[in-house]
Amino acid sequence: MRQYLIRRAISSSIVFVTSVVMVFLSIRILPGDPVLARLGAATEVTPEALKALREEAGLDRPLLAQLFSWISNALRGDLGVSYFSQFSVSDLVAQHIPVTLELTFFIVLLACIFSIILAPLSILKPGGGIDRIIGYFTSIGLSIPGFIVGIVLTLIFALRLQWLPSIGYVPFSESPGENLQLMILPSVTGALTATPYLVKYLRASMLEIKQSSYIRTAEGKGLSNSHIMFRHILPNSLVPTLTMLGLIVGYTLSGVIVIEYMFGLPGIGSLAIESAFKRDYAIIQAVALTIIGLFI
């Protein structure tokens, strides 16, 4: 067990460092930098002033020097300061991450509920009408991007029926009812994107267990189908499904970036997108560091 944990720790560290370095380098390959984004269309800035601003921001140093400087500061808990707001990046991430974690929790919860309902229905009669319908649903869900699902849900439930608000956020501590109401559309959007993966994996696991000898023994004893399903097949199928659920949680953390921005939720996803427009390197790096760390 100890050797396994050591191997996992080493491999996770390699993945973490490699991912962080790739993010650091990739955002600097893109054209532009924070200085140019802040100046905008200003034409009166001289090359000397531009050079001085880049030196002040530390952008004139070689990339490797910037990388090692940032990593050494990050190891001490210093993620830098936003170039635009001059606020501590650590404080900004800490302020925004509760929204992302709340949204991720609701998405995973709904995806689990949908999967536990749909997967048993699909194996009641494999190849039957219900199984084919659920198969069509999972295929469509796997092929349609999440933002398309969000647009459709907004058009139907927010604009046409006007049952739910389409944008905004209220902390749960201030108004639980309004918070949950504002979380419905983004949570369902993410859940409908994640559910097909869980349904396909859980269905395959349940079909495999359904062919097991102890299931045939239970059927021979005359146990009801519902008893066999919910006391034997489903519980044993959930154990291997936890592997896929862990990946779903990781993908959801990174996938909520677009959902947050669509529905106006002030999570780290919205923070990252706004910072990307401004080329605010410190915030983008901190958000990537947080998501990669949580994923691993």
CSV table of N, CA, C and O in Angstrom, one decimal, residues 97-170:
chain,number,residue,atom,x,y,z
A,97,ILE,N,-14.0,30.8,-5.6
A,97,ILE,CA,-14.1,29.4,-5.7
A,97,ILE,C,-15.3,28.8,-5.0
A,97,ILE,O,-15.8,27.7,-5.4
A,98,PRO,N,-15.9,29.4,-3.9
A,98,PRO,CA,-17.1,28.7,-3.3
A,98,PRO,C,-18.2,28.6,-4.3
A,98,PRO,O,-18.9,27.6,-4.3
A,99,VAL,N,-18.4,29.5,-5.2
A,99,VAL,CA,-19.4,29.5,-6.2
A,99,VAL,C,-19.2,28.3,-7.1
A,99,VAL,O,-20.1,27.5,-7.5
A,100,THR,N,-17.9,28.1,-7.6
A,100,THR,CA,-17.6,27.0,-8.4
A,100,THR,C,-17.8,25.6,-7.8
A,100,THR,O,-18.3,24.7,-8.4
A,101,LEU,N,-17.4,25.5,-6.5
A,101,LEU,CA,-17.6,24.3,-5.8
A,101,LEU,C,-19.1,24.0,-5.6
A,101,LEU,O,-19.5,22.8,-5.6
A,102,GLU,N,-19.9,25.0,-5.3
A,102,GLU,CA,-21.3,24.8,-5.1
A,102,GLU,C,-21.9,24.3,-6.4
A,102,GLU,O,-22.7,23.4,-6.4
A,103,LEU,N,-21.6,25.0,-7.5
A,103,LEU,CA,-22.1,24.5,-8.8
A,103,LEU,C,-21.7,23.1,-9.2
A,103,LEU,O,-22.5,22.3,-9.7
A,104,THR,N,-20.4,22.8,-8.9
A,104,THR,CA,-19.9,21.5,-9.2
A,104,THR,C,-20.6,20.4,-8.4
A,104,THR,O,-21.0,19.3,-8.9
A,105,PHE,N,-20.9,20.7,-7.1
A,105,PHE,CA,-21.6,19.8,-6.2
A,105,PHE,C,-23.0,19.5,-6.8
A,105,PHE,O,-23.4,18.4,-6.9
A,106,PHE,N,-23.7,20.6,-7.2
A,106,PHE,CA,-25.1,20.4,-7.7
A,106,PHE,C,-25.1,19.6,-9.0
A,106,PHE,O,-25.9,18.7,-9.3
A,107,ILE,N,-24.1,19.9,-9.9
A,107,ILE,CA,-24.0,19.2,-11.2
A,107,ILE,C,-23.7,17.7,-10.9
A,107,ILE,O,-24.4,16.8,-11.5
A,108,VAL,N,-22.8,17.4,-10.1
A,108,VAL,CA,-22.5,16.0,-9.8
A,108,VAL,C,-23.6,15.3,-9.1
A,108,VAL,O,-24.0,14.1,-9.4
A,109,LEU,N,-24.3,16.0,-8.2
A,109,LEU,CA,-25.5,15.4,-7.5
A,109,LEU,C,-26.6,15.0,-8.5
A,109,LEU,O,-27.1,13.9,-8.5
A,110,LEU,N,-26.9,16.0,-9.4
A,110,LEU,CA,-28.0,15.7,-10.3
A,110,LEU,C,-27.6,14.6,-11.3
A,110,LEU,O,-28.4,13.8,-11.7
A,111,ALA,N,-26.3,14.6,-11.8
A,111,ALA,CA,-25.8,13.6,-12.7
A,111,ALA,C,-26.0,12.2,-12.1
A,111,ALA,O,-26.3,11.3,-12.7
A,112,CYS,N,-25.6,12.1,-10.8
A,112,CYS,CA,-25.8,10.8,-10.1
A,112,CYS,C,-27.2,10.4,-10.0
A,112,CYS,O,-27.5,9.2,-10.2
A,113,ILE,N,-28.1,11.3,-9.7
A,113,ILE,CA,-29.5,11.0,-9.6
A,113,ILE,C,-30.1,10.6,-10.9
A,113,ILE,O,-30.8,9.5,-11.0
A,114,PHE,N,-29.8,11.3,-12.0
A,114,PHE,CA,-30.3,10.9,-13.3
A,114,PHE,C,-29.7,9.6,-13.7
A,114,PHE,O,-30.4,8.8,-14.3
A,115,SER,N,-28.4,9.3,-13.4
A,115,SER,CA,-27.8,8.0,-13.8
A,115,SER,C,-28.4,6.9,-13.1
A,115,SER,O,-28.7,5.8,-13.7
A,116,ILE,N,-28.7,7.0,-11.8
A,116,ILE,CA,-29.2,5.9,-11.0
A,116,ILE,C,-30.7,5.6,-11.4
A,116,ILE,O,-31.1,4.5,-11.2
A,117,ILE,N,-31.3,6.6,-12.0
A,117,ILE,CA,-32.7,6.4,-12.5
A,117,ILE,C,-32.7,5.7,-13.9
A,117,ILE,O,-33.4,4.8,-14.2
A,118,LEU,N,-31.8,6.3,-14.8
A,118,LEU,CA,-31.8,5.9,-16.2
A,118,LEU,C,-31.1,4.5,-16.4
A,118,LEU,O,-31.6,3.7,-17.2
A,119,ALA,N,-30.0,4.3,-15.7
A,119,ALA,CA,-29.3,3.0,-16.0
A,119,ALA,C,-30.1,1.8,-15.6
A,119,ALA,O,-30.1,0.8,-16.4
A,120,PRO,N,-30.7,1.7,-14.4
A,120,PRO,CA,-31.5,0.5,-14.1
A,120,PRO,C,-32.7,0.4,-15.1
A,120,PRO,O,-33.1,-0.8,-15.5
A,121,LEU,N,-33.3,1.5,-15.6
A,121,LEU,CA,-34.4,1.4,-16.5
A,121,LEU,C,-33.9,0.8,-17.8
A,121,LEU,O,-34.6,0.0,-18.5
A,122,SER,N,-32.7,1.1,-18.2
A,122,SER,CA,-32.2,0.6,-19.5
A,122,SER,C,-31.9,-0.9,-19.5
A,122,SER,O,-31.9,-1.5,-20.6
A,123,ILE,N,-31.6,-1.5,-18.4
A,123,ILE,CA,-31.2,-2.9,-18.4
A,123,ILE,C,-32.4,-3.8,-18.0
A,123,ILE,O,-32.2,-5.0,-17.9
A,124,LEU,N,-33.5,-3.2,-17.7
A,124,LEU,CA,-34.7,-4.0,-17.4
A,124,LEU,C,-35.0,-4.9,-18.6
A,124,LEU,O,-35.3,-6.1,-18.4
A,125,LYS,N,-34.9,-4.4,-19.8
A,125,LYS,CA,-35.1,-5.2,-21.0
A,125,LYS,C,-34.0,-4.7,-22.0
A,125,LYS,O,-34.4,-3.8,-22.8
A,126,PRO,N,-32.8,-5.2,-22.0
A,126,PRO,CA,-31.8,-4.7,-22.9
A,126,PRO,C,-32.2,-4.8,-24.4
A,126,PRO,O,-32.7,-5.9,-24.8
A,127,GLY,N,-32.0,-3.7,-25.1
A,127,GLY,CA,-32.4,-3.7,-26.5
A,127,GLY,C,-33.9,-3.4,-26.7
A,127,GLY,O,-34.3,-3.2,-27.9
A,128,GLY,N,-34.7,-3.2,-25.6
A,128,GLY,CA,-36.1,-2.8,-25.7
A,128,GLY,C,-36.3,-1.4,-26.0
A,128,GLY,O,-35.3,-0.6,-26.2
A,129,GLY,N,-37.5,-0.9,-26.0
A,129,GLY,CA,-37.8,0.5,-26.4
A,129,GLY,C,-37.2,1.5,-25.4
A,129,GLY,O,-36.6,2.5,-25.9
A,130,ILE,N,-37.3,1.2,-24.1
A,130,ILE,CA,-36.8,2.2,-23.1
A,130,ILE,C,-35.3,2.2,-23.2
A,130,ILE,O,-34.7,3.3,-23.2
A,131,ASP,N,-34.7,1.1,-23.4
A,131,ASP,CA,-33.2,1.0,-23.6
A,131,ASP,C,-32.7,1.8,-24.8
A,131,ASP,O,-31.7,2.6,-24.7
A,132,ARG,N,-33.5,1.7,-25.9
A,132,ARG,CA,-33.1,2.4,-27.1
A,132,ARG,C,-33.3,3.9,-26.9
A,132,ARG,O,-32.4,4.7,-27.3
A,133,ILE,N,-34.3,4.3,-26.2
A,133,ILE,CA,-34.6,5.8,-26.0
A,133,ILE,C,-33.5,6.3,-25.1
A,133,ILE,O,-32.9,7.4,-25.4
A,134,ILE,N,-33.1,5.6,-24.1
A,134,ILE,CA,-32.0,6.1,-23.2
A,134,ILE,C,-30.7,6.1,-24.0
A,134,ILE,O,-29.9,7.0,-23.8
A,135,GLY,N,-30.5,5.1,-24.9
A,135,GLY,CA,-29.3,5.1,-25.7
A,135,GLY,C,-29.2,6.3,-26.6
A,135,GLY,O,-28.2,6.9,-26.8
A,136,TYR,N,-30.4,6.7,-27.2
A,136,TYR,CA,-30.4,7.9,-28.0
A,136,TYR,C,-30.1,9.2,-27.2
A,136,TYR,O,-29.3,10.0,-27.6
A,137,PHE,N,-30.6,9.2,-26.0
A,137,PHE,CA,-30.4,10.3,-25.1
A,137,PHE,C,-28.9,10.5,-24.8
A,137,PHE,O,-28.3,11.6,-24.8
A,138,THR,N,-28.2,9.3,-24.4
A,138,THR,CA,-26.8,9.4,-24.1
A,138,THR,C,-26.0,9.8,-25.3
A,138,THR,O,-25.0,10.5,-25.2
A,139,SER,N,-26.4,9.3,-26.5
A,139,SER,CA,-25.6,9.6,-27.7
A,139,SER,C,-25.7,11.1,-28.0
A,139,SER,O,-24.7,11.7,-28.4
A,140,ILE,N,-26.9,11.6,-27.9
A,140,ILE,CA,-27.1,13.0,-28.2
A,140,ILE,C,-26.4,13.9,-27.1
A,140,ILE,O,-25.7,14.9,-27.4
A,141,GLY,N,-26.4,13.4,-25.9
A,141,GLY,CA,-25.8,14.2,-24.8
A,141,GLY,C,-24.2,14.2,-24.9
A,141,GLY,O,-23.6,15.2,-24.6
A,142,LEU,N,-23.7,13.1,-25.5
A,142,LEU,CA,-22.3,13.0,-25.7
A,142,LEU,C,-21.8,13.9,-26.8
A,142,LEU,O,-20.6,14.3,-26.9
A,143,SER,N,-22.7,14.2,-27.8
A,143,SER,CA,-22.3,14.9,-29.0
A,143,SER,C,-22.6,16.4,-28.9
A,143,SER,O,-22.0,17.2,-29.7
A,144,ILE,N,-23.5,16.8,-28.1
A,144,ILE,CA,-23.8,18.3,-28.0
A,144,ILE,C,-23.0,19.0,-27.0
A,144,ILE,O,-22.9,18.5,-25.8
A,145,PRO,N,-22.4,20.1,-27.3
A,145,PRO,CA,-21.6,20.8,-26.3
A,145,PRO,C,-22.5,21.4,-25.2
A,145,PRO,O,-23.7,21.7,-25.4
A,146,GLY,N,-21.9,21.6,-24.0
A,146,GLY,CA,-22.7,22.0,-22.9
A,146,GLY,C,-23.3,23.4,-23.1
A,146,GLY,O,-24.4,23.7,-22.6
A,147,PHE,N,-22.6,24.3,-23.8
A,147,PHE,CA,-23.1,25.7,-24.0
A,147,PHE,C,-24.4,25.7,-24.8
A,147,PHE,O,-25.3,26.5,-24.7
A,148,ILE,N,-24.5,24.7,-25.8
A,148,ILE,CA,-25.7,24.6,-26.6
A,148,ILE,C,-26.9,24.1,-25.7
A,148,ILE,O,-28.0,24.7,-25.8
A,149,VAL,N,-26.6,23.2,-24.8
A,149,VAL,CA,-27.7,22.8,-23.8
A,149,VAL,C,-28.1,23.9,-23.0
A,149,VAL,O,-29.3,24.1,-22.8
A,150,GLY,N,-27.2,24.8,-22.5
A,150,GLY,CA,-27.5,25.9,-21.7
A,150,GLY,C,-28.3,26.9,-22.5
A,150,GLY,O,-29.3,27.5,-21.9
A,151,ILE,N,-28.0,27.2,-23.7
A,151,ILE,CA,-28.8,28.1,-24.6
A,151,ILE,C,-30.2,27.6,-24.7
A,151,ILE,O,-31.2,28.4,-24.6
A,152,VAL,N,-30.4,26.3,-25.0
A,152,VAL,CA,-31.7,25.7,-25.2
A,152,VAL,C,-32.5,25.8,-23.9
A,152,VAL,O,-33.7,26.2,-24.0
A,153,LEU,N,-31.9,25.5,-22.8
A,153,LEU,CA,-32.7,25.6,-21.5
A,153,LEU,C,-33.1,27.0,-21.2
A,153,LEU,O,-34.2,27.3,-20.7
A,154,THR,N,-32.2,27.9,-21.5
A,154,THR,CA,-32.5,29.3,-21.2
A,154,THR,C,-33.6,29.8,-22.1
A,154,THR,O,-34.5,30.5,-21.6
A,155,LEU,N,-33.6,29.5,-23.4
A,155,LEU,CA,-34.7,29.9,-24.3
A,155,LEU,C,-36.0,29.3,-23.8
A,155,LEU,O,-37.0,30.0,-23.9
A,156,ILE,N,-36.0,28.1,-23.4
A,156,ILE,CA,-37.3,27.5,-23.0
A,156,ILE,C,-37.8,27.9,-21.6
A,156,ILE,O,-38.9,28.5,-21.5
A,157,PHE,N,-37.0,27.8,-20.6
A,157,PHE,CA,-37.4,28.0,-19.2
A,157,PHE,C,-37.3,29.4,-18.7
A,157,PHE,O,-38.0,29.8,-17.8
A,158,ALA,N,-36.4,30.2,-19.3
A,158,ALA,CA,-36.2,31.5,-18.8
A,158,ALA,C,-36.9,32.6,-19.7
A,158,ALA,O,-37.5,33.5,-19.2
A,159,LEU,N,-36.8,32.4,-21.0
A,159,LEU,CA,-37.4,33.4,-22.0
A,159,LEU,C,-38.8,33.1,-22.4
A,159,LEU,O,-39.7,33.9,-22.3
A,160,ARG,N,-39.0,31.8,-22.8
A,160,ARG,CA,-40.3,31.4,-23.2
A,160,ARG,C,-41.3,31.2,-22.1
A,160,ARG,O,-42.4,31.9,-22.0
A,161,LEU,N,-41.0,30.3,-21.2
A,161,LEU,CA,-41.9,30.0,-20.0
A,161,LEU,C,-41.8,31.0,-18.9
A,161,LEU,O,-42.7,31.1,-18.0
A,162,GLN,N,-40.6,31.6,-18.7
A,162,GLN,CA,-40.3,32.5,-17.7
A,162,GLN,C,-40.5,31.9,-16.3
A,162,GLN,O,-41.0,32.5,-15.4
A,163,TRP,N,-40.1,30.7,-16.2
A,163,TRP,CA,-40.2,30.0,-14.9
A,163,TRP,C,-38.9,30.2,-14.0
A,163,TRP,O,-39.0,30.2,-12.8
A,164,LEU,N,-37.8,30.4,-14.6
A,164,LEU,CA,-36.5,30.5,-13.9
A,164,LEU,C,-35.7,31.7,-14.4
A,164,LEU,O,-35.8,32.1,-15.5
A,165,PRO,N,-34.9,32.3,-13.5
A,165,PRO,CA,-34.0,33.4,-13.9
A,165,PRO,C,-32.9,32.8,-14.7
A,165,PRO,O,-32.4,31.7,-14.5
A,166,SER,N,-32.4,33.6,-15.7
A,166,SER,CA,-31.3,33.1,-16.6
A,166,SER,C,-29.9,33.6,-16.2
A,166,SER,O,-29.0,33.0,-16.7
A,167,ILE,N,-29.8,34.5,-15.3
A,167,ILE,CA,-28.5,35.1,-15.0
A,167,ILE,C,-28.5,35.7,-13.6
A,167,ILE,O,-29.6,36.1,-13.1
A,168,GLY,N,-27.4,35.6,-12.9
A,168,GLY,CA,-27.2,36.2,-11.6
A,168,GLY,C,-26.8,35.2,-10.5
A,168,GLY,O,-26.8,34.0,-10.8
A,169,TYR,N,-26.5,35.7,-9.4
A,169,TYR,CA,-26.1,34.9,-8.3
A,169,TYR,C,-26.4,35.6,-6.9
A,169,TYR,O,-26.1,36.8,-6.8
A,170,VAL,N,-26.9,34.8,-6.0
A,170,VAL,CA,-27.1,35.3,-4.6
A,170,VAL,C,-26.5,34.2,-3.7
A,170,VAL,O,-26.9,33.0,-3.8
